[in-house]
Amino acid sequence: GLFQYDLHGKLIKQFKHNPSDNTSLFDRSNAILSMSYDQGDTIWLGTSDGPGFFNKVTKQFYRVPIDIKYDPNNWKNVPDVMKDRQGILWFVLNGNGLVWYNPEDHTYKQYQHNPGDSTSLTSDRIVSVFEDKSGVIWVGDIAGGVNRLDRVHDTFKHYIRSIPCHRFFEDSEGMLWVGTGNGPYRYHPNEDKFLPFFDPESDAGHLNIINIIEDDERNLWMHNDSELIR
């Protein structure tokens, strides 16, 4: 469920699914996988039963009012949600592609892999979405690959096709990183390539990097699936 605490760590309220209340958390398993705070009264949610939002004033939950195409063989998990600088919401639908949604006019679009279209997503097993400082949308594919959205033509360019790609990070110098199943990769804009940071033949080149952050001293910290690396 969703937990609300005060600044002293005191639990104010726990919000869970209530079968008799259609404005309670709609996910019956109470599994919230991702969140993004709007500057208004809205917290956008990714659950194991699709995307939705919570109104902090009314304390009510709602599904996002869009018709999403779900593969019956996949879960409705939403492992990542992001609001971009244009006010567009992006929901990652692991196993079902990617959706953008405009909360102002309720327009939306779902992106899915199309075997007959080389400019579609690399697969529908998306796990992350990220907007860099220049406004470019990047998408990570656990089945293998990075997708870069061309907003003008509504197509994707592909990088690192054969390697699982997790979270993105942009450091204080504007360098874009992505954690992969073969260690961290760094984007080189002059060459328009993602290249491995470590020697691919080394032990570090085989680390499964889940996430990357930077501290105040500009050290990068990388989360392997079993340890923390500096």
XYZ file of N, CA and C in Angstrom:
690
model
N 0.801 -1.206 0.000
C 0.000 0.000 0.000
C 0.837 1.261 0.000
N 0.172 2.377 0.289
C 0.821 3.682 0.325
C 0.837 4.164 1.773
N 2.027 4.590 2.242
C 2.186 5.025 3.622
C 2.465 6.523 3.669
N 1.776 7.228 4.557
C 2.011 8.654 4.764
C 2.617 8.846 6.155
N 3.817 9.487 6.185
C 4.505 9.755 7.445
C 4.694 11.254 7.625
N 4.844 11.688 8.882
C 5.224 13.079 9.116
C 6.747 13.159 9.199
N 7.285 14.368 9.408
C 8.733 14.569 9.407
C 9.420 13.938 10.609
N 8.660 13.509 11.596
C 9.235 12.860 12.767
C 9.182 11.338 12.664
N 8.750 10.852 11.517
C 8.701 9.411 11.302
C 7.453 8.746 11.859
N 6.478 9.544 12.239
C 5.245 8.979 12.768
C 4.292 8.656 11.621
N 3.771 7.442 11.629
C 2.833 7.017 10.595
C 1.518 7.766 10.758
N 1.121 8.486 9.700
C -0.150 9.200 9.715
C -1.274 8.289 9.232
N -1.030 7.622 8.097
C -2.055 6.726 7.577
C -1.462 5.760 6.565
N -2.034 4.572 6.522
C -1.705 3.582 5.506
C -2.917 3.414 4.602
N -2.689 3.545 3.305
C -3.773 3.436 2.335
C -3.671 2.082 1.637
N -4.765 1.327 1.660
C -4.795 0.002 1.055
C -6.089 -0.178 0.270
N -6.130 -1.277 -0.460
C -7.339 -1.608 -1.211
C -8.463 -1.965 -0.258
N -9.642 -1.431 -0.556
C -10.849 -1.734 0.219
C -11.944 -2.130 -0.774
N -12.349 -3.390 -0.787
C -13.340 -3.856 -1.776
C -14.645 -3.074 -1.765
N -14.991 -2.473 -0.642
C -16.260 -1.741 -0.542
C -16.116 -0.253 -0.866
N -14.904 0.191 -1.232
C -14.666 1.605 -1.539
C -13.975 1.718 -2.896
N -14.707 2.220 -3.896
C -14.137 2.285 -5.246
C -13.158 3.444 -5.426
N -12.915 4.221 -4.369
C -11.882 5.254 -4.436
C -10.656 4.884 -3.594
N -10.629 3.649 -3.103
C -9.432 3.170 -2.407
C -8.411 2.705 -3.441
N -7.251 2.267 -2.986
C -6.222 1.772 -3.896
C -6.800 0.660 -4.760
N -6.753 0.853 -6.077
C -7.425 -0.075 -6.995
C -6.688 -1.394 -7.156
N -5.407 -1.434 -6.833
C -4.630 -2.667 -6.945
C -4.961 -3.567 -5.748
N -5.597 -4.684 -6.009
C -6.043 -5.559 -4.929
C -4.873 -6.163 -4.148
N -3.707 -6.262 -4.784
C -2.544 -6.813 -4.078
C -1.788 -5.729 -3.309
N -2.228 -4.478 -3.422
C -1.605 -3.340 -2.730
C -0.147 -3.125 -3.120
N 0.193 -3.492 -4.349
C 1.590 -3.404 -4.806
C 1.812 -2.130 -5.607
N 2.472 -1.141 -4.978
C 2.869 0.085 -5.665
C 4.347 -0.042 -6.027
N 4.642 0.013 -7.323
C 5.995 -0.253 -7.811
C 6.767 1.020 -8.127
N 6.075 2.137 -8.379
C 6.755 3.384 -8.744
C 5.843 4.562 -8.429
N 6.466 5.732 -8.188
C 5.704 6.933 -7.882
C 6.388 8.151 -8.496
N 5.600 9.179 -8.801
C 6.123 10.452 -9.277
C 5.221 11.552 -8.743
N 5.809 12.532 -8.078
C 5.007 13.591 -7.468
C 4.784 14.738 -8.434
N 3.522 15.143 -8.556
C 3.166 16.324 -9.322
C 3.237 17.527 -8.380
N 3.471 18.722 -8.914
C 3.544 19.905 -8.075
C 2.194 20.272 -7.464
N 1.129 19.744 -8.009
C -0.194 20.009 -7.465
C -0.523 19.059 -6.332
N -1.703 18.491 -6.386
C -2.174 17.597 -5.326
C -2.087 16.133 -5.724
N -1.407 15.840 -6.824
C -1.433 14.499 -7.393
C -0.123 13.753 -7.216
N -0.219 12.500 -6.814
C 0.911 11.564 -6.835
C 0.575 10.498 -7.870
N 1.381 10.418 -8.911
C 1.160 9.431 -9.965
C 1.771 8.111 -9.533
N 1.069 7.028 -9.821
C 1.454 5.720 -9.308
C 1.589 4.688 -10.428
N 2.574 3.821 -10.266
C 2.658 2.613 -11.067
C 2.419 1.429 -10.157
N 1.440 0.618 -10.443
C 1.097 -0.512 -9.588
C 1.265 -1.822 -10.361
N 0.964 -2.916 -9.695
C 1.003 -4.202 -10.393
C -0.277 -4.438 -11.181
N -1.189 -3.453 -11.138
C -2.442 -3.539 -11.884
C -2.663 -2.278 -12.714
N -1.564 -1.763 -13.289
C -1.672 -0.627 -14.186
C -1.389 0.713 -13.518
N -1.431 1.816 -14.314
C -1.132 3.152 -13.798
C -2.342 3.830 -13.168
N -2.058 4.733 -12.228
C -3.130 5.480 -11.594
C -2.580 6.687 -10.863
N -3.401 7.288 -10.024
C -2.944 8.440 -9.253
C -3.713 8.554 -7.946
N -3.103 9.310 -7.014
C -3.673 9.529 -5.692
C -3.803 11.023 -5.475
N -4.981 11.477 -5.037
C -5.199 12.882 -4.731
C -4.944 13.100 -3.244
N -3.968 13.948 -2.918
C -3.573 14.153 -1.526
C -4.649 14.854 -0.710
N -5.505 15.642 -1.353
C -6.542 16.394 -0.647
C -7.739 15.512 -0.327
N -8.240 14.817 -1.356
C -9.423 13.976 -1.159
C -9.076 12.597 -0.598
N -7.767 12.228 -0.652
C -7.299 10.912 -0.195
C -7.935 9.781 -1.010
N -8.101 10.022 -2.299
C -8.747 9.031 -3.156
C -7.813 8.597 -4.278
N -7.997 7.352 -4.718
C -7.204 6.755 -5.790
C -8.057 6.613 -7.048
N -7.395 6.755 -8.202
C -8.081 6.582 -9.471
C -7.146 5.922 -10.471
N -7.706 5.170 -11.373
C -6.928 4.682 -12.509
C -6.754 5.809 -13.522
N -5.679 5.761 -14.300
C -5.526 6.710 -15.396
C -6.571 6.357 -16.455
N -7.389 7.334 -16.884
C -8.527 7.037 -17.770
C -8.137 6.830 -19.228
N -7.407 5.752 -19.484
C -6.996 5.424 -20.847
C -7.181 3.936 -21.081
N -7.315 3.566 -22.338
C -7.545 2.170 -22.714
C -6.213 1.552 -23.139
N -5.574 0.844 -22.222
C -4.275 0.251 -22.484
C -4.437 -1.169 -23.014
N -3.627 -1.523 -24.004
C -3.629 -2.880 -24.541
C -2.671 -3.740 -23.735
N -3.212 -4.725 -23.054
C -2.390 -5.618 -22.239
C -2.303 -6.997 -22.891
N -1.096 -7.546 -22.885
C -0.908 -8.923 -23.315
C -1.454 -9.833 -22.213
N -2.384 -10.724 -22.519
C -2.967 -11.578 -21.470
C -1.948 -12.495 -20.804
N -0.786 -12.671 -21.443
C 0.243 -13.537 -20.868
C 1.211 -12.777 -19.957
N 1.043 -11.441 -19.840
C 1.944 -10.640 -19.024
C 1.193 -9.956 -17.894
N 1.938 -9.587 -16.856
C 1.380 -8.823 -15.757
C 1.113 -7.396 -16.229
N 0.406 -6.635 -15.413
C 0.136 -5.227 -15.703
C 1.064 -4.310 -14.907
N 2.262 -4.807 -14.604
C 3.217 -4.069 -13.782
C 3.635 -2.745 -14.427
N 3.757 -1.708 -13.599
C 4.256 -0.405 -14.039
C 5.476 -0.068 -13.181
N 6.689 -0.529 -13.580
C 7.874 -0.356 -12.747
C 8.472 1.040 -12.755
N 8.004 1.930 -13.632
C 8.565 3.274 -13.669
C 7.522 4.249 -14.205
N 7.492 5.444 -13.602
C 6.605 6.518 -14.069
C 7.381 7.822 -13.965
N 7.221 8.690 -14.966
C 7.963 9.943 -15.014
C 7.116 11.025 -15.643
N 7.201 12.245 -15.101
C 6.568 13.401 -15.716
C 7.664 14.234 -16.366
N 7.550 14.509 -17.673
C 8.602 15.253 -18.360
C 8.369 16.758 -18.262
N 9.270 17.539 -18.827
C 9.204 18.998 -18.701
C 8.040 19.612 -19.464
N 7.433 18.847 -20.355
C 6.256 19.322 -21.079
C 4.950 19.008 -20.341
N 5.073 18.330 -19.202
C 3.897 17.958 -18.429
C 3.283 16.640 -18.837
N 3.975 15.876 -19.683
C 3.492 14.579 -20.151
C 3.928 13.490 -19.181
N 3.012 12.589 -18.849
C 3.321 11.430 -18.008
C 3.749 10.262 -18.876
N 4.778 9.568 -18.432
C 5.267 8.375 -19.121
C 5.167 7.198 -18.175
N 4.451 6.156 -18.600
C 4.276 4.961 -17.793
C 4.950 3.778 -18.493
N 5.847 3.126 -17.782
C 6.492 1.925 -18.297
C 5.609 0.729 -17.984
N 5.233 -0.015 -19.007
C 4.368 -1.182 -18.843
C 5.200 -2.430 -19.137
N 5.836 -2.964 -18.116
C 6.738 -4.094 -18.320
C 5.993 -5.279 -18.928
N 6.357 -5.610 -20.161
C 5.678 -6.673 -20.897
C 4.616 -6.151 -21.847
N 4.299 -4.845 -21.721
C 3.256 -4.254 -22.551
C 3.670 -2.929 -23.189
N 4.962 -2.601 -23.143
C 5.461 -1.419 -23.825
C 5.488 -0.165 -22.965
N 5.192 0.971 -23.589
C 5.326 2.287 -22.979
C 4.120 3.147 -23.368
N 3.639 3.957 -22.418
C 2.511 4.847 -22.675
C 2.870 6.266 -22.269
N 2.523 7.252 -23.133
C 2.542 8.638 -22.672
C 1.101 9.102 -22.538
N 0.904 9.995 -21.557
C -0.447 10.455 -21.234
C -0.400 11.936 -20.877
N -1.267 12.729 -21.503
C -1.369 14.146 -21.208
C -2.542 14.367 -20.254
N -2.279 14.713 -18.999
C -3.385 14.868 -18.045
C -4.267 16.083 -18.310
N -3.810 16.997 -19.170
C -4.608 18.180 -19.467
C -5.798 17.868 -20.375
N -5.554 17.070 -21.414
C -6.646 16.765 -22.354
C -6.920 15.263 -22.475
N -6.216 14.457 -21.679
C -6.419 13.003 -21.620
C -6.058 12.282 -22.921
N -5.252 12.908 -23.765
C -4.740 12.209 -24.938
C -3.611 11.280 -24.498
N -3.380 10.226 -25.265
C -2.337 9.265 -24.895
C -1.922 8.458 -26.110
N -0.829 7.769 -25.954
C -0.382 6.836 -26.988
C 0.397 5.705 -26.335
N 0.204 4.507 -26.839
C 0.936 3.348 -26.354
C 1.918 2.894 -27.422
N 3.179 2.753 -27.026
C 4.222 2.255 -27.919
C 4.478 0.785 -27.601
N 4.497 -0.045 -28.635
C 4.794 -1.464 -28.465
C 5.730 -1.929 -29.579
N 6.383 -3.035 -29.304
C 7.277 -3.614 -30.310
C 6.478 -4.145 -31.489
N 6.957 -3.834 -32.684
C 6.353 -4.340 -33.915
C 7.463 -5.021 -34.719
N 7.411 -6.348 -34.856
C 8.479 -7.059 -35.570
C 8.695 -6.558 -36.991
N 7.662 -5.971 -37.594
C 7.776 -5.475 -38.964
C 8.230 -4.036 -39.068
N 8.516 -3.412 -37.919
C 8.915 -1.999 -37.920
C 10.210 -1.847 -37.137
N 11.302 -1.575 -37.837
C 12.613 -1.468 -37.203
C 12.762 -0.218 -36.343
N 11.793 0.694 -36.414
C 11.859 1.910 -35.608
C 10.925 1.847 -34.388
N 10.344 0.685 -34.132
C 9.517 0.518 -32.938
C 10.415 0.139 -31.757
N 9.829 -0.040 -30.569
C 10.599 -0.449 -29.397
C 11.323 -1.763 -29.655
N 12.482 -1.932 -29.009
C 13.231 -3.177 -29.171
C 12.433 -4.384 -28.689
N 11.633 -4.200 -27.643
C 10.702 -5.232 -27.185
C 9.678 -4.540 -26.289
N 8.724 -5.312 -25.764
C 7.737 -4.749 -24.845
C 8.155 -4.900 -23.390
N 9.342 -5.444 -23.149
C 9.799 -5.682 -21.775
C 10.588 -4.473 -21.258
N 9.926 -3.336 -21.260
C 10.540 -2.083 -20.850
C 10.579 -2.004 -19.321
N 11.646 -1.413 -18.757
C 11.743 -1.289 -17.302
C 12.000 0.129 -16.827
N 12.416 1.053 -17.712
C 12.715 2.411 -17.259
C 12.503 3.420 -18.374
N 12.204 4.663 -17.949
C 12.099 5.775 -18.886
C 12.780 6.973 -18.227
N 13.487 7.790 -19.038
C 14.301 8.876 -18.497
C 14.331 10.032 -19.487
N 14.229 11.252 -18.976
C 14.373 12.446 -19.800
C 15.681 13.136 -19.429
N 16.580 13.333 -20.397
C 17.837 14.005 -20.086
C 17.663 15.522 -20.106
N 18.744 16.242 -19.812
C 18.664 17.703 -19.668
C 18.300 18.405 -20.967
N 18.503 17.741 -22.085
C 18.139 18.341 -23.373
C 16.724 17.980 -23.808
N 16.019 17.200 -22.992
C 14.639 16.845 -23.294
C 14.461 15.566 -24.078
N 15.545 14.802 -24.278
C 15.454 13.534 -25.006
C 14.923 12.445 -24.075
N 14.009 11.627 -24.596
C 13.440 10.516 -23.843
C 14.199 9.235 -24.175
N 14.701 8.569 -23.114
C 15.426 7.306 -23.250
C 14.634 6.204 -22.544
N 14.647 5.008 -23.110
C 13.891 3.893 -22.565
C 14.803 2.679 -22.437
N 14.777 2.051 -21.256
C 15.589 0.860 -21.015
C 14.793 -0.411 -21.176
N 15.368 -1.388 -21.843
C 14.699 -2.656 -22.158
C 15.443 -3.801 -21.473
N 14.759 -4.504 -20.577
C 15.380 -5.613 -19.854
C 15.679 -6.792 -20.775
N 14.965 -6.856 -21.905
C 15.235 -7.921 -22.865
C 16.477 -7.622 -23.694
N 16.957 -6.397 -23.605
C 18.177 -6.039 -24.322
C 18.039 -4.796 -25.159
N 18.655 -3.682 -24.691
C 18.700 -2.503 -25.536
C 18.266 -1.207 -24.880
N 18.755 -0.116 -25.487
C 18.339 1.241 -25.158
C 17.573 1.791 -26.350
N 16.470 2.480 -26.065
C 15.658 3.108 -27.101
C 15.688 4.623 -26.908
N 15.945 5.360 -27.981
C 15.906 6.821 -27.939
C 14.753 7.299 -28.816
N 13.831 8.052 -28.203
C 12.644 8.490 -28.927
C 12.931 9.734 -29.760
N 12.561 9.677 -31.028
C 12.550 10.845 -31.905
C 11.139 11.417 -31.830
N 10.960 12.514 -31.104
C 9.620 13.065 -30.875
C 8.994 13.600 -32.157
N 9.822 14.046 -33.085
C 9.299 14.622 -34.327
C 8.651 13.539 -35.185
N 9.367 12.426 -35.365
C 8.872 11.354 -36.239
C 8.195 10.218 -35.470
N 8.227 10.303 -34.104
C 7.593 9.292 -33.262
C 8.175 7.906 -33.517
N 9.479 7.851 -33.639
C 10.182 6.588 -33.870
C 11.306 6.437 -32.841
N 11.867 5.239 -32.784
C 12.936 4.962 -31.825
C 14.229 4.563 -32.545
N 15.342 5.049 -32.004
C 16.655 4.582 -32.436
C 17.175 3.652 -31.357
N 17.884 2.605 -31.772
C 18.283 1.562 -30.842
C 19.795 1.545 -30.589
N 20.151 1.216 -29.347
C 21.543 1.090 -28.932
C 21.663 -0.157 -28.048
N 22.869 -0.701 -27.938
C 23.186 -1.842 -27.051
C 22.097 -2.920 -27.138
N 21.793 -3.374 -28.281
C 20.646 -4.259 -28.494
C 20.672 -5.557 -27.693
N 21.814 -6.153 -27.525
C 21.861 -7.522 -26.999
C 22.056 -7.597 -25.487
N 22.047 -6.470 -24.778
C 22.353 -6.455 -23.350
C 21.177 -5.886 -22.559
N 20.768 -6.538 -21.458
C 19.699 -5.976 -20.625
C 20.091 -4.602 -20.107
N 19.188 -3.629 -20.226
C 19.460 -2.259 -19.797
C 18.454 -1.856 -18.729
N 18.985 -1.270 -17.649
C 18.155 -0.935 -16.497
C 17.930 0.577 -16.409
N 18.435 1.221 -15.359
C 18.177 2.635 -15.106
C 19.223 3.544 -15.751
N 18.765 4.767 -16.068
C 19.640 5.796 -16.618
C 20.024 6.787 -15.517
N 21.154 7.474 -15.746
C 21.575 8.535 -14.831
C 22.383 9.560 -15.607
N 22.117 10.854 -15.331
C 22.880 11.930 -15.948
C 23.690 12.613 -14.847
N 25.013 12.602 -14.971
C 25.855 13.131 -13.900
C 25.969 14.656 -13.955
N 26.729 15.230 -13.013
C 26.827 16.686 -12.884
C 27.503 17.337 -14.080
N 28.204 16.558 -14.878
C 28.856 17.099 -16.075
C 28.012 16.875 -17.331
N 26.810 16.355 -17.151
C 25.917 16.135 -18.282
C 26.160 14.839 -19.022
N 26.955 13.938 -18.435
C 27.220 12.648 -19.069
C 26.099 11.669 -18.749
N 25.586 11.015 -19.778
C 24.496 10.063 -19.611
C 25.054 8.656 -19.430
N 24.548 7.966 -18.401
C 24.952 6.597 -18.093
C 23.721 5.697 -18.107
N 23.973 4.419 -18.337
C 22.924 3.423 -18.170
C 23.539 2.184 -17.544
N 22.848 1.632 -16.546
C 23.288 0.379 -15.949
C 22.802 -0.786 -16.790
N 23.702 -1.719 -17.082
C 23.345 -2.853 -17.932
C 23.767 -4.166 -17.288
N 23.424 -5.252 -17.944
C 23.836 -6.568 -17.493
C 25.311 -6.839 -17.713
N 25.990 -5.933 -18.432
C 27.439 -6.031 -18.662
C 28.145 -4.785 -18.156
N 27.768 -4.342 -16.950
C 28.401 -3.179 -16.362
C 27.790 -1.877 -16.844
N 28.328 -0.731 -16.386
C 27.805 0.568 -16.808
C 28.269 0.934 -18.214
N 27.385 1.559 -18.957
C 27.715 2.093 -20.278
C 27.550 3.614 -20.233
N 28.402 4.313 -20.988
C 28.366 5.776 -21.036
C 28.085 6.215 -22.466
N 27.213 7.223 -22.587
C 26.853 7.724 -23.909
C 27.863 8.760 -24.377
N 28.344 8.591 -25.627
C 29.282 9.516 -26.251
C 28.548 10.231 -27.380
N 28.065 11.471 -27.123
C 27.215 12.152 -28.103
C 27.903 12.436 -29.433
N 29.206 12.678 -29.415
C 29.898 12.971 -30.679
C 29.889 11.773 -31.621
N 29.913 10.578 -31.028
C 29.873 9.356 -31.827
C 28.467 8.762 -31.882
N 27.567 9.291 -31.063
C 26.214 8.756 -30.936
C 26.261 7.262 -30.616
N 27.047 6.939 -29.578
C 27.208 5.542 -29.175
C 27.231 5.417 -27.655
N 26.731 4.300 -27.166
C 26.952 3.893 -25.783
C 28.128 2.930 -25.776
N 29.143 3.229 -24.971
C 30.317 2.381 -24.895
C 30.530 1.919 -23.459
N 31.053 0.687 -23.268
C 31.271 0.185 -21.910
C 32.311 1.011 -21.167
N 32.057 1.269 -19.877
C 32.992 2.032 -19.059
C 34.159 1.158 -18.611
N 33.873 -0.101 -18.316
C 34.908 -1.058 -17.923
C 35.284 -1.944 -19.110
N 36.434 -2.551 -19.013
C 36.858 -3.534 -20.017
C 35.830 -4.672 -20.039
N 35.191 -4.928 -21.170
C 34.168 -5.975 -21.235
C 34.676 -7.352 -20.810
N 35.997 -7.579 -20.905
C 36.557 -8.879 -20.534
C 36.893 -8.970 -19.051
N 36.836 -7.853 -18.328
C 37.165 -7.853 -16.905
C 35.961 -8.307 -16.084
N 36.206 -8.576 -14.784
C 35.107 -8.964 -13.900
C 34.078 -7.843 -13.796
N 34.559 -6.587 -13.743
C 33.654 -5.443 -13.628
C 32.783 -5.304 -14.877
N 33.292 -5.775 -15.993
C 32.540 -5.688 -17.235
C 31.379 -6.650 -17.318
N 31.256 -7.527 -16.303
C 30.154 -8.491 -16.288
C 29.189 -8.242 -15.134
N 29.342 -7.099 -14.453
C 28.446 -6.772 -13.360
C 27.060 -6.393 -13.884
N 26.050 -6.779 -13.136
C 24.681 -6.413 -13.486
C 24.322 -5.136 -12.728
N 24.491 -3.976 -13.360
C 24.290 -2.691 -12.703
C 22.818 -2.290 -12.786
N 22.181 -2.200 -11.621
C 20.750 -1.899 -11.547
C 20.496 -0.398 -11.519
N 21.379 0.353 -10.821
C 21.146 1.775 -10.663
C 22.474 2.504 -10.480
N 22.488 3.813 -10.779
C 23.690 4.649 -10.650
C 23.271 5.983 -10.050
N 24.061 6.475 -9.063
C 23.841 7.808 -8.502
C 25.197 8.495 -8.338
N 25.163 9.786 -7.998
C 26.383 10.565 -7.800
C 26.303 11.284 -6.454
N 27.410 11.307 -5.691
C 27.405 12.008 -4.415
C 27.943 13.435 -4.573
N 28.047 14.170 -3.461
C 28.467 15.575 -3.498
C 29.917 15.753 -3.932
N 30.705 14.696 -3.839
C 32.110 14.757 -4.251
C 32.304 14.241 -5.676
N 31.196 14.064 -6.376
C 31.182 13.611 -7.769
C 31.674 12.175 -7.944
N 31.595 11.393 -6.879
C 31.829 9.960 -7.012
C 30.554 9.303 -7.532
N 30.708 8.361 -8.429
C 29.560 7.590 -8.890
C 29.447 6.325 -8.057
N 28.225 6.022 -7.644
C 27.936 4.801 -6.899
C 27.011 3.949 -7.753
N 27.387 2.697 -7.913
C 26.645 1.795 -8.785
C 26.141 0.603 -7.987
N 24.874 0.321 -8.148
C 24.234 -0.770 -7.433
C 24.222 -2.015 -8.319
N 25.089 -2.952 -7.958
C 25.044 -4.277 -8.572
C 23.860 -5.004 -7.934
N 23.427 -6.105 -8.507
C 22.296 -6.815 -7.920
C 22.655 -7.502 -6.609
N 23.933 -7.431 -6.197
C 24.313 -8.066 -4.929
C 25.234 -7.183 -4.078
N 25.666 -6.007 -4.584
C 26.580 -5.166 -3.816
C 26.578 -3.728 -4.347
N 27.184 -2.829 -3.540
C 27.313 -1.427 -3.905
C 28.745 -1.160 -4.326
N 28.926 -0.473 -5.450
C 30.257 -0.259 -6.039
C 30.506 1.225 -6.204
N 31.686 1.674 -5.858
C 32.071 3.072 -6.030
C 33.080 3.181 -7.146
